[in-house]
JSON list of N, CA and C in Angstrom, two decimals:
[
{"chain": "Q", "resi": 1, "resn": "MET", "atom": "N", "xyz": [104.23, 178.23, 199.01]},
{"chain": "Q", "resi": 1, "resn": "MET", "atom": "CA", "xyz": [104.84, 179.09, 198.01]},
{"chain": "Q", "resi": 1, "resn": "MET", "atom": "C", "xyz": [103.75, 179.96, 197.39]},
{"chain": "Q", "resi": 2, "resn": "SER", "atom": "N", "xyz": [104.12, 181.19, 197.08]},
{"chain": "Q", "resi": 2, "resn": "SER", "atom": "CA", "xyz": [103.17, 182.15, 196.52]},
{"chain": "Q", "resi": 2, "resn": "SER", "atom": "C", "xyz": [103.80, 182.80, 195.29]},
{"chain": "Q", "resi": 3, "resn": "THR", "atom": "N", "xyz": [102.98, 183.08, 194.27]},
{"chain": "Q", "resi": 3, "resn": "THR", "atom": "CA", "xyz": [103.45, 183.75, 193.06]},
{"chain": "Q", "resi": 3, "resn": "THR", "atom": "C", "xyz": [102.51, 184.90, 192.75]},
{"chain": "Q", "resi": 4, "resn": "ALA", "atom": "N", "xyz": [103.08, 186.06, 192.42]},
{"chain": "Q", "resi": 4, "resn": "ALA", "atom": "CA", "xyz": [102.28, 187.22, 192.04]},
{"chain": "Q", "resi": 4, "resn": "ALA", "atom": "C", "xyz": [102.88, 187.83, 190.78]},
{"chain": "Q", "resi": 5, "resn": "SER", "atom": "N", "xyz": [102.02, 188.33, 189.91]},
{"chain": "Q", "resi": 5, "resn": "SER", "atom": "CA", "xyz": [102.47, 188.92, 188.65]},
{"chain": "Q", "resi": 5, "resn": "SER", "atom": "C", "xyz": [102.09, 190.39, 188.58]},
{"chain": "Q", "resi": 6, "resn": "TYR", "atom": "N", "xyz": [102.98, 191.16, 188.00]},
{"chain": "Q", "resi": 6, "resn": "TYR", "atom": "CA", "xyz": [102.80, 192.61, 187.85]},
{"chain": "Q", "resi": 6, "resn": "TYR", "atom": "C", "xyz": [103.28, 193.00, 186.47]},
{"chain": "Q", "resi": 7, "resn": "THR", "atom": "N", "xyz": [102.96, 194.22, 186.05]},
{"chain": "Q", "resi": 7, "resn": "THR", "atom": "CA", "xyz": [103.49, 194.79, 184.81]},
{"chain": "Q", "resi": 7, "resn": "THR", "atom": "C", "xyz": [104.26, 196.04, 185.17]},
{"chain": "Q", "resi": 8, "resn": "VAL", "atom": "N", "xyz": [105.53, 196.08, 184.75]},
{"chain": "Q", "resi": 8, "resn": "VAL", "atom": "CA", "xyz": [106.40, 197.21, 185.03]},
{"chain": "Q", "resi": 8, "resn": "VAL", "atom": "C", "xyz": [106.48, 198.09, 183.79]},
{"chain": "Q", "resi": 9, "resn": "VAL", "atom": "N", "xyz": [106.32, 199.39, 183.99]},
{"chain": "Q", "resi": 9, "resn": "VAL", "atom": "CA", "xyz": [106.33, 200.36, 182.90]},
{"chain": "Q", "resi": 9, "resn": "VAL", "atom": "C", "xyz": [107.66, 201.11, 182.90]},
{"chain": "Q", "resi": 10, "resn": "GLY", "atom": "N", "xyz": [108.25, 201.28, 181.71]},
{"chain": "Q", "resi": 10, "resn": "GLY", "atom": "CA", "xyz": [109.43, 202.12, 181.57]},
{"chain": "Q", "resi": 10, "resn": "GLY", "atom": "C", "xyz": [110.74, 201.39, 181.37]},
{"chain": "Q", "resi": 11, "resn": "MET", "atom": "N", "xyz": [110.74, 200.07, 181.40]},
{"chain": "Q", "resi": 11, "resn": "MET", "atom": "CA", "xyz": [111.99, 199.33, 181.20]},
{"chain": "Q", "resi": 11, "resn": "MET", "atom": "C", "xyz": [112.32, 199.29, 179.71]},
{"chain": "Q", "resi": 12, "resn": "THR", "atom": "N", "xyz": [113.58, 199.54, 179.36]},
{"chain": "Q", "resi": 12, "resn": "THR", "atom": "CA", "xyz": [113.97, 199.57, 177.96]},
{"chain": "Q", "resi": 12, "resn": "THR", "atom": "C", "xyz": [115.18, 198.70, 177.63]},
{"chain": "Q", "resi": 13, "resn": "CYS", "atom": "N", "xyz": [115.86, 198.15, 178.65]},
{"chain": "Q", "resi": 13, "resn": "CYS", "atom": "CA", "xyz": [117.09, 197.42, 178.36]},
{"chain": "Q", "resi": 13, "resn": "CYS", "atom": "C", "xyz": [117.40, 196.41, 179.47]},
{"chain": "Q", "resi": 14, "resn": "GLY", "atom": "N", "xyz": [118.46, 195.65, 179.27]},
{"chain": "Q", "resi": 14, "resn": "GLY", "atom": "CA", "xyz": [118.88, 194.66, 180.25]},
{"chain": "Q", "resi": 14, "resn": "GLY", "atom": "C", "xyz": [119.24, 195.27, 181.59]},
{"chain": "Q", "resi": 15, "resn": "HIS", "atom": "N", "xyz": [119.77, 196.47, 181.59]},
{"chain": "Q", "resi": 15, "resn": "HIS", "atom": "CA", "xyz": [120.10, 197.14, 182.85]},
{"chain": "Q", "resi": 15, "resn": "HIS", "atom": "C", "xyz": [118.84, 197.40, 183.65]},
{"chain": "Q", "resi": 16, "resn": "CYS", "atom": "N", "xyz": [117.76, 197.76, 182.97]},
{"chain": "Q", "resi": 16, "resn": "CYS", "atom": "CA", "xyz": [116.47, 197.99, 183.63]},
{"chain": "Q", "resi": 16, "resn": "CYS", "atom": "C", "xyz": [116.01, 196.71, 184.32]},
{"chain": "Q", "resi": 17, "resn": "VAL", "atom": "N", "xyz": [116.09, 195.60, 183.60]},
{"chain": "Q", "resi": 17, "resn": "VAL", "atom": "CA", "xyz": [115.70, 194.30, 184.14]},
{"chain": "Q", "resi": 17, "resn": "VAL", "atom": "C", "xyz": [116.52, 193.98, 185.38]},
{"chain": "Q", "resi": 18, "resn": "ASN", "atom": "N", "xyz": [117.83, 194.20, 185.31]},
{"chain": "Q", "resi": 18, "resn": "ASN", "atom": "CA", "xyz": [118.71, 193.92, 186.45]},
{"chain": "Q", "resi": 18, "resn": "ASN", "atom": "C", "xyz": [118.37, 194.79, 187.65]},
{"chain": "Q", "resi": 19, "resn": "ALA", "atom": "N", "xyz": [118.05, 196.06, 187.40]},
{"chain": "Q", "resi": 19, "resn": "ALA", "atom": "CA", "xyz": [117.74, 196.98, 188.50]},
{"chain": "Q", "resi": 19, "resn": "ALA", "atom": "C", "xyz": [116.46, 196.54, 189.22]},
{"chain": "Q", "resi": 20, "resn": "VAL", "atom": "N", "xyz": [115.43, 196.18, 188.46]},
{"chain": "Q", "resi": 20, "resn": "VAL", "atom": "CA", "xyz": [114.17, 195.73, 189.06]},
{"chain": "Q", "resi": 20, "resn": "VAL", "atom": "C", "xyz": [114.39, 194.41, 189.79]},
{"chain": "Q", "resi": 21, "resn": "THR", "atom": "N", "xyz": [115.10, 193.49, 189.16]},
{"chain": "Q", "resi": 21, "resn": "THR", "atom": "CA", "xyz": [115.37, 192.18, 189.78]},
{"chain": "Q", "resi": 21, "resn": "THR", "atom": "C", "xyz": [116.10, 192.36, 191.11]},
{"chain": "Q", "resi": 22, "resn": "GLU", "atom": "N", "xyz": [117.11, 193.21, 191.12]},
{"chain": "Q", "resi": 22, "resn": "GLU", "atom": "CA", "xyz": [117.90, 193.42, 192.33]},
{"chain": "Q", "resi": 22, "resn": "GLU", "atom": "C", "xyz": [117.05, 193.99, 193.47]},
{"chain": "Q", "resi": 23, "resn": "GLU", "atom": "N", "xyz": [116.26, 195.01, 193.18]},
{"chain": "Q", "resi": 23, "resn": "GLU", "atom": "CA", "xyz": [115.45, 195.64, 194.23]},
{"chain": "Q", "resi": 23, "resn": "GLU", "atom": "C", "xyz": [114.38, 194.70, 194.78]},
{"chain": "Q", "resi": 24, "resn": "VAL", "atom": "N", "xyz": [113.65, 194.04, 193.89]},
{"chain": "Q", "resi": 24, "resn": "VAL", "atom": "CA", "xyz": [112.57, 193.16, 194.33]},
{"chain": "Q", "resi": 24, "resn": "VAL", "atom": "C", "xyz": [113.13, 191.94, 195.06]},
{"chain": "Q", "resi": 25, "resn": "SER", "atom": "N", "xyz": [114.28, 191.45, 194.64]},
{"chain": "Q", "resi": 25, "resn": "SER", "atom": "CA", "xyz": [114.91, 190.29, 195.29]},
{"chain": "Q", "resi": 25, "resn": "SER", "atom": "C", "xyz": [115.24, 190.55, 196.75]},
{"chain": "Q", "resi": 26, "resn": "GLN", "atom": "N", "xyz": [115.42, 191.81, 197.11]},
{"chain": "Q", "resi": 26, "resn": "GLN", "atom": "CA", "xyz": [115.80, 192.16, 198.48]},
{"chain": "Q", "resi": 26, "resn": "GLN", "atom": "C", "xyz": [114.61, 192.17, 199.45]},
{"chain": "Q", "resi": 27, "resn": "LEU", "atom": "N", "xyz": [113.39, 192.04, 198.92]},
{"chain": "Q", "resi": 27, "resn": "LEU", "atom": "CA", "xyz": [112.22, 192.03, 199.80]},
{"chain": "Q", "resi": 27, "resn": "LEU", "atom": "C", "xyz": [112.21, 190.75, 200.65]},
{"chain": "Q", "resi": 28, "resn": "PRO", "atom": "N", "xyz": [111.86, 190.85, 201.92]},
{"chain": "Q", "resi": 28, "resn": "PRO", "atom": "CA", "xyz": [111.82, 189.68, 202.79]},
{"chain": "Q", "resi": 28, "resn": "PRO", "atom": "C", "xyz": [110.88, 188.60, 202.27]},
{"chain": "Q", "resi": 29, "resn": "GLY", "atom": "N", "xyz": [111.35, 187.37, 202.24]},
{"chain": "Q", "resi": 29, "resn": "GLY", "atom": "CA", "xyz": [110.53, 186.24, 201.83]},
{"chain": "Q", "resi": 29, "resn": "GLY", "atom": "C", "xyz": [110.56, 185.93, 200.36]},
{"chain": "Q", "resi": 30, "resn": "VAL", "atom": "N", "xyz": [111.11, 186.85, 199.53]},
{"chain": "Q", "resi": 30, "resn": "VAL", "atom": "CA", "xyz": [111.13, 186.63, 198.09]},
{"chain": "Q", "resi": 30, "resn": "VAL", "atom": "C", "xyz": [112.18, 185.56, 197.76]},
{"chain": "Q", "resi": 31, "resn": "THR", "atom": "N", "xyz": [111.76, 184.55, 197.00]},
{"chain": "Q", "resi": 31, "resn": "THR", "atom": "CA", "xyz": [112.66, 183.45, 196.63]},
{"chain": "Q", "resi": 31, "resn": "THR", "atom": "C", "xyz": [113.01, 183.45, 195.15]},
{"chain": "Q", "resi": 32, "resn": "GLY", "atom": "N", "xyz": [112.26, 184.21, 194.35]},
{"chain": "Q", "resi": 32, "resn": "GLY", "atom": "CA", "xyz": [112.54, 184.27, 192.92]},
{"chain": "Q", "resi": 32, "resn": "GLY", "atom": "C", "xyz": [111.91, 185.48, 192.28]},
{"chain": "Q", "resi": 33, "resn": "VAL", "atom": "N", "xyz": [112.61, 186.03, 191.27]},
{"chain": "Q", "resi": 33, "resn": "VAL", "atom": "CA", "xyz": [112.11, 187.18, 190.53]},
{"chain": "Q", "resi": 33, "resn": "VAL", "atom": "C", "xyz": [112.38, 186.92, 189.05]},
{"chain": "Q", "resi": 34, "resn": "ASP", "atom": "N", "xyz": [111.33, 187.03, 188.24]},
{"chain": "Q", "resi": 34, "resn": "ASP", "atom": "CA", "xyz": [111.48, 186.85, 186.80]},
{"chain": "Q", "resi": 34, "resn": "ASP", "atom": "C", "xyz": [110.93, 188.10, 186.12]},
{"chain": "Q", "resi": 35, "resn": "VAL", "atom": "N", "xyz": [111.77, 188.73, 185.30]},
{"chain": "Q", "resi": 35, "resn": "VAL", "atom": "CA", "xyz": [111.36, 189.95, 184.60]},
{"chain": "Q", "resi": 35, "resn": "VAL", "atom": "C", "xyz": [111.46, 189.71, 183.10]},
{"chain": "Q", "resi": 36, "resn": "ASP", "atom": "N", "xyz": [110.40, 190.03, 182.37]},
{"chain": "Q", "resi": 36, "resn": "ASP", "atom": "CA", "xyz": [110.38, 189.90, 180.92]},
{"chain": "Q", "resi": 36, "resn": "ASP", "atom": "C", "xyz": [110.42, 191.30, 180.32]},
{"chain": "Q", "resi": 37, "resn": "LEU", "atom": "N", "xyz": [111.53, 191.65, 179.69]},
{"chain": "Q", "resi": 37, "resn": "LEU", "atom": "CA", "xyz": [111.72, 193.00, 179.16]},
{"chain": "Q", "resi": 37, "resn": "LEU", "atom": "C", "xyz": [110.68, 193.33, 178.10]},
{"chain": "Q", "resi": 38, "resn": "SER", "atom": "N", "xyz": [110.40, 192.42, 177.18]},
{"chain": "Q", "resi": 38, "resn": "SER", "atom": "CA", "xyz": [109.51, 192.74, 176.06]},
{"chain": "Q", "resi": 38, "resn": "SER", "atom": "C", "xyz": [108.08, 193.02, 176.50]},
{"chain": "Q", "resi": 39, "resn": "SER", "atom": "N", "xyz": [107.59, 192.29, 177.50]},
{"chain": "Q", "resi": 39, "resn": "SER", "atom": "CA", "xyz": [106.21, 192.50, 177.94]},
{"chain": "Q", "resi": 39, "resn": "SER", "atom": "C", "xyz": [106.10, 193.40, 179.17]},
{"chain": "Q", "resi": 40, "resn": "GLY", "atom": "N", "xyz": [107.24, 193.58, 179.88]},
{"chain": "Q", "resi": 40, "resn": "GLY", "atom": "CA", "xyz": [107.21, 194.33, 181.13]},
{"chain": "Q", "resi": 40, "resn": "GLY", "atom": "C", "xyz": [106.73, 193.46, 182.29]},
{"chain": "Q", "resi": 41, "resn": "GLY", "atom": "N", "xyz": [106.58, 192.18, 182.03]},
{"chain": "Q", "resi": 41, "resn": "GLY", "atom": "CA", "xyz": [106.08, 191.27, 183.05]},
{"chain": "Q", "resi": 41, "resn": "GLY", "atom": "C", "xyz": [107.06, 191.07, 184.19]},
{"chain": "Q", "resi": 42, "resn": "LEU", "atom": "N", "xyz": [106.53, 191.07, 185.39]},
{"chain": "Q", "resi": 42, "resn": "LEU", "atom": "CA", "xyz": [107.31, 190.82, 186.61]},
{"chain": "Q", "resi": 42, "resn": "LEU", "atom": "C", "xyz": [106.59, 189.74, 187.39]},
{"chain": "Q", "resi": 43, "resn": "THR", "atom": "N", "xyz": [107.27, 188.62, 187.63]},
{"chain": "Q", "resi": 43, "resn": "THR", "atom": "CA", "xyz": [106.69, 187.55, 188.43]},
{"chain": "Q", "resi": 43, "resn": "THR", "atom": "C", "xyz": [107.54, 187.40, 189.69]},
{"chain": "Q", "resi": 44, "resn": "VAL", "atom": "N", "xyz": [106.89, 187.48, 190.83]},
{"chain": "Q", "resi": 44, "resn": "VAL", "atom": "CA", "xyz": [107.57, 187.40, 192.12]},
{"chain": "Q", "resi": 44, "resn": "VAL", "atom": "C", "xyz": [107.13, 186.10, 192.81]},
{"chain": "Q", "resi": 45, "resn": "THR", "atom": "N", "xyz": [108.10, 185.26, 193.14]},
{"chain": "Q", "resi": 45, "resn": "THR", "atom": "CA", "xyz": [107.84, 184.02, 193.86]},
{"chain": "Q", "resi": 45, "resn": "THR", "atom": "C", "xyz": [108.35, 184.21, 195.28]},
{"chain": "Q", "resi": 46, "resn": "SER", "atom": "N", "xyz": [107.54, 183.78, 196.25]},
{"chain": "Q", "resi": 46, "resn": "SER", "atom": "CA", "xyz": [107.91, 184.02, 197.64]},
{"chain": "Q", "resi": 46, "resn": "SER", "atom": "C", "xyz": [107.39, 182.89, 198.53]},
{"chain": "Q", "resi": 47, "resn": "GLU", "atom": "N", "xyz": [107.91, 182.84, 199.74]},
{"chain": "Q", "resi": 47, "resn": "GLU", "atom": "CA", "xyz": [107.49, 181.83, 200.71]},
{"chain": "Q", "resi": 47, "resn": "GLU", "atom": "C", "xyz": [106.04, 182.05, 201.11]},
{"chain": "Q", "resi": 48, "resn": "ALA", "atom": "N", "xyz": [105.65, 183.30, 201.25]},
{"chain": "Q", "resi": 48, "resn": "ALA", "atom": "CA", "xyz": [104.28, 183.69, 201.60]},
{"chain": "Q", "resi": 48, "resn": "ALA", "atom": "C", "xyz": [103.97, 184.93, 200.76]},
{"chain": "Q", "resi": 49, "resn": "PRO", "atom": "N", "xyz": [102.70, 185.27, 200.60]},
{"chain": "Q", "resi": 49, "resn": "PRO", "atom": "CA", "xyz": [102.36, 186.46, 199.79]},
{"chain": "Q", "resi": 49, "resn": "PRO", "atom": "C", "xyz": [103.12, 187.71, 200.25]},
{"chain": "Q", "resi": 50, "resn": "VAL", "atom": "N", "xyz": [103.69, 188.44, 199.29]},
{"chain": "Q", "resi": 50, "resn": "VAL", "atom": "CA", "xyz": [104.41, 189.68, 199.58]},
{"chain": "Q", "resi": 50, "resn": "VAL", "atom": "C", "xyz": [103.44, 190.83, 199.35]},
{"chain": "Q", "resi": 51, "resn": "ASP", "atom": "N", "xyz": [103.44, 191.78, 200.25]},
{"chain": "Q", "resi": 51, "resn": "ASP", "atom": "CA", "xyz": [102.54, 192.93, 200.16]},
{"chain": "Q", "resi": 51, "resn": "ASP", "atom": "C", "xyz": [102.78, 193.67, 198.84]},
{"chain": "Q", "resi": 52, "resn": "GLU", "atom": "N", "xyz": [101.70, 193.92, 198.10]},
{"chain": "Q", "resi": 52, "resn": "GLU", "atom": "CA", "xyz": [101.82, 194.60, 196.81]},
{"chain": "Q", "resi": 52, "resn": "GLU", "atom": "C", "xyz": [102.49, 195.96, 196.93]},
{"chain": "Q", "resi": 53, "resn": "SER", "atom": "N", "xyz": [102.22, 196.68, 198.01]},
{"chain": "Q", "resi": 53, "resn": "SER", "atom": "CA", "xyz": [102.82, 198.01, 198.18]},
{"chain": "Q", "resi": 53, "resn": "SER", "atom": "C", "xyz": [104.34, 197.90, 198.33]},
{"chain": "Q", "resi": 54, "resn": "ALA", "atom": "N", "xyz": [104.83, 196.81, 198.92]},
{"chain": "Q", "resi": 54, "resn": "ALA", "atom": "CA", "xyz": [106.28, 196.62, 199.05]},
{"chain": "Q", "resi": 54, "resn": "ALA", "atom": "C", "xyz": [106.90, 196.36, 197.69]},
{"chain": "Q", "resi": 55, "resn": "VAL", "atom": "N", "xyz": [106.22, 195.59, 196.84]},
{"chain": "Q", "resi": 55, "resn": "VAL", "atom": "CA", "xyz": [106.72, 195.32, 195.49]},
{"chain": "Q", "resi": 55, "resn": "VAL", "atom": "C", "xyz": [106.73, 196.62, 194.69]},
{"chain": "Q", "resi": 56, "resn": "ARG", "atom": "N", "xyz": [105.63, 197.38, 194.79]},
{"chain": "Q", "resi": 56, "resn": "ARG", "atom": "CA", "xyz": [105.57, 198.67, 194.08]},
{"chain": "Q", "resi": 56, "resn": "ARG", "atom": "C", "xyz": [106.71, 199.59, 194.53]},
{"chain": "Q", "resi": 57, "resn": "ALA", "atom": "N", "xyz": [106.97, 199.65, 195.84]},
{"chain": "Q", "resi": 57, "resn": "ALA", "atom": "CA", "xyz": [108.03, 200.51, 196.36]},
{"chain": "Q", "resi": 57, "resn": "ALA", "atom": "C", "xyz": [109.40, 200.07, 195.85]},
{"chain": "Q", "resi": 58, "resn": "ALA", "atom": "N", "xyz": [109.62, 198.76, 195.77]},
{"chain": "Q", "resi": 58, "resn": "ALA", "atom": "CA", "xyz": [110.90, 198.25, 195.28]},
{"chain": "Q", "resi": 58, "resn": "ALA", "atom": "C", "xyz": [111.09, 198.59, 193.80]},
{"chain": "Q", "resi": 59, "resn": "VAL", "atom": "N", "xyz": [110.03, 198.46, 193.02]},
{"chain": "Q", "resi": 59, "resn": "VAL", "atom": "CA", "xyz": [110.09, 198.80, 191.59]},
{"chain": "Q", "resi": 59, "resn": "VAL", "atom": "C", "xyz": [110.35, 200.30, 191.43]},
{"chain": "Q", "resi": 60, "resn": "GLU", "atom": "N", "xyz": [109.69, 201.11, 192.24]},
{"chain": "Q", "resi": 60, "resn": "GLU", "atom": "CA", "xyz": [109.90, 202.57, 192.18]},
{"chain": "Q", "resi": 60, "resn": "GLU", "atom": "C", "xyz": [111.32, 202.93, 192.61]},
{"chain": "Q", "resi": 61, "resn": "GLU", "atom": "N", "xyz": [111.87, 202.21, 193.59]},
{"chain": "Q", "resi": 61, "resn": "GLU", "atom": "CA", "xyz": [113.25, 202.44, 194.02]},
{"chain": "Q", "resi": 61, "resn": "GLU", "atom": "C", "xyz": [114.22, 202.18, 192.86]},
{"chain": "Q", "resi": 62, "resn": "ALA", "atom": "N", "xyz": [113.87, 201.22, 192.00]},
{"chain": "Q", "resi": 62, "resn": "ALA", "atom": "CA", "xyz": [114.70, 200.91, 190.84]},
{"chain": "Q", "resi": 62, "resn": "ALA", "atom": "C", "xyz": [114.52, 201.95, 189.74]},
{"chain": "Q", "resi": 63, "resn": "GLY", "atom": "N", "xyz": [113.51, 202.81, 189.87]},
{"chain": "Q", "resi": 63, "resn": "GLY", "atom": "CA", "xyz": [113.30, 203.89, 188.90]},
{"chain": "Q", "resi": 63, "resn": "GLY", "atom": "C", "xyz": [112.18, 203.63, 187.90]},
{"chain": "Q", "resi": 64, "resn": "TYR", "atom": "N", "xyz": [111.30, 202.67, 188.20]},
{"chain": "Q", "resi": 64, "resn": "TYR", "atom": "CA", "xyz": [110.22, 202.31, 187.29]},
{"chain": "Q", "resi": 64, "resn": "TYR", "atom": "C", "xyz": [108.90, 202.33, 188.03]},
{"chain": "Q", "resi": 65, "resn": "GLU", "atom": "N", "xyz": [107.84, 201.93, 187.33]},
{"chain": "Q", "resi": 65, "resn": "GLU", "atom": "CA", "xyz": [106.51, 202.02, 187.91]},
{"chain": "Q", "resi": 65, "resn": "GLU", "atom": "C", "xyz": [105.74, 200.75, 187.59]},
{"chain": "Q", "resi": 66, "resn": "VAL", "atom": "N", "xyz": [104.94, 200.30, 188.57]},
{"chain": "Q", "resi": 66, "resn": "VAL", "atom": "CA", "xyz": [104.04, 199.16, 188.34]},
{"chain": "Q", "resi": 66, "resn": "VAL", "atom": "C", "xyz": [102.75, 199.71, 187.75]},
{"chain": "Q", "resi": 67, "resn": "ALA", "atom": "N", "xyz": [102.31, 199.11, 186.65]},
{"chain": "Q", "resi": 67, "resn": "ALA", "atom": "CA", "xyz": [101.07, 199.55, 186.01]},
{"chain": "Q", "resi": 67, "resn": "ALA", "atom": "C", "xyz": [99.91, 199.33, 186.97]},
{"chain": "Q", "resi": 68, "resn": "GLY", "atom": "N", "xyz": [98.91, 200.20, 186.91]},
{"chain": "Q", "resi": 68, "resn": "GLY", "atom": "CA", "xyz": [97.75, 200.09, 187.79]},
{"chain": "Q", "resi": 68, "resn": "GLY", "atom": "C", "xyz": [97.01, 198.79, 187.60]},
{"chain": "Q", "resi": 69, "resn": "ARG", "atom": "N", "xyz": [96.33, 198.36, 188.64]},
{"chain": "Q", "resi": 69, "resn": "ARG", "atom": "CA", "xyz": [95.58, 197.10, 188.58]},
{"chain": "Q", "resi": 69, "resn": "ARG", "atom": "C", "xyz": [94.11, 197.40, 188.54]}
]
């Protein structure tokens, strides 16, 4: 099992959280997605490490941005 944390910029409401959760959940191998609206925290749990660029693309597809690392 692998866990990775990111910070999502631009979320303002529960709909934002749902949109990010839905997109990231569709990535292959992802088994869990936890989004914290107040901090912008995104935790992705997966069977094996998920490519960071795939997570970034999923967040962008939802209409938001992953903060730079």
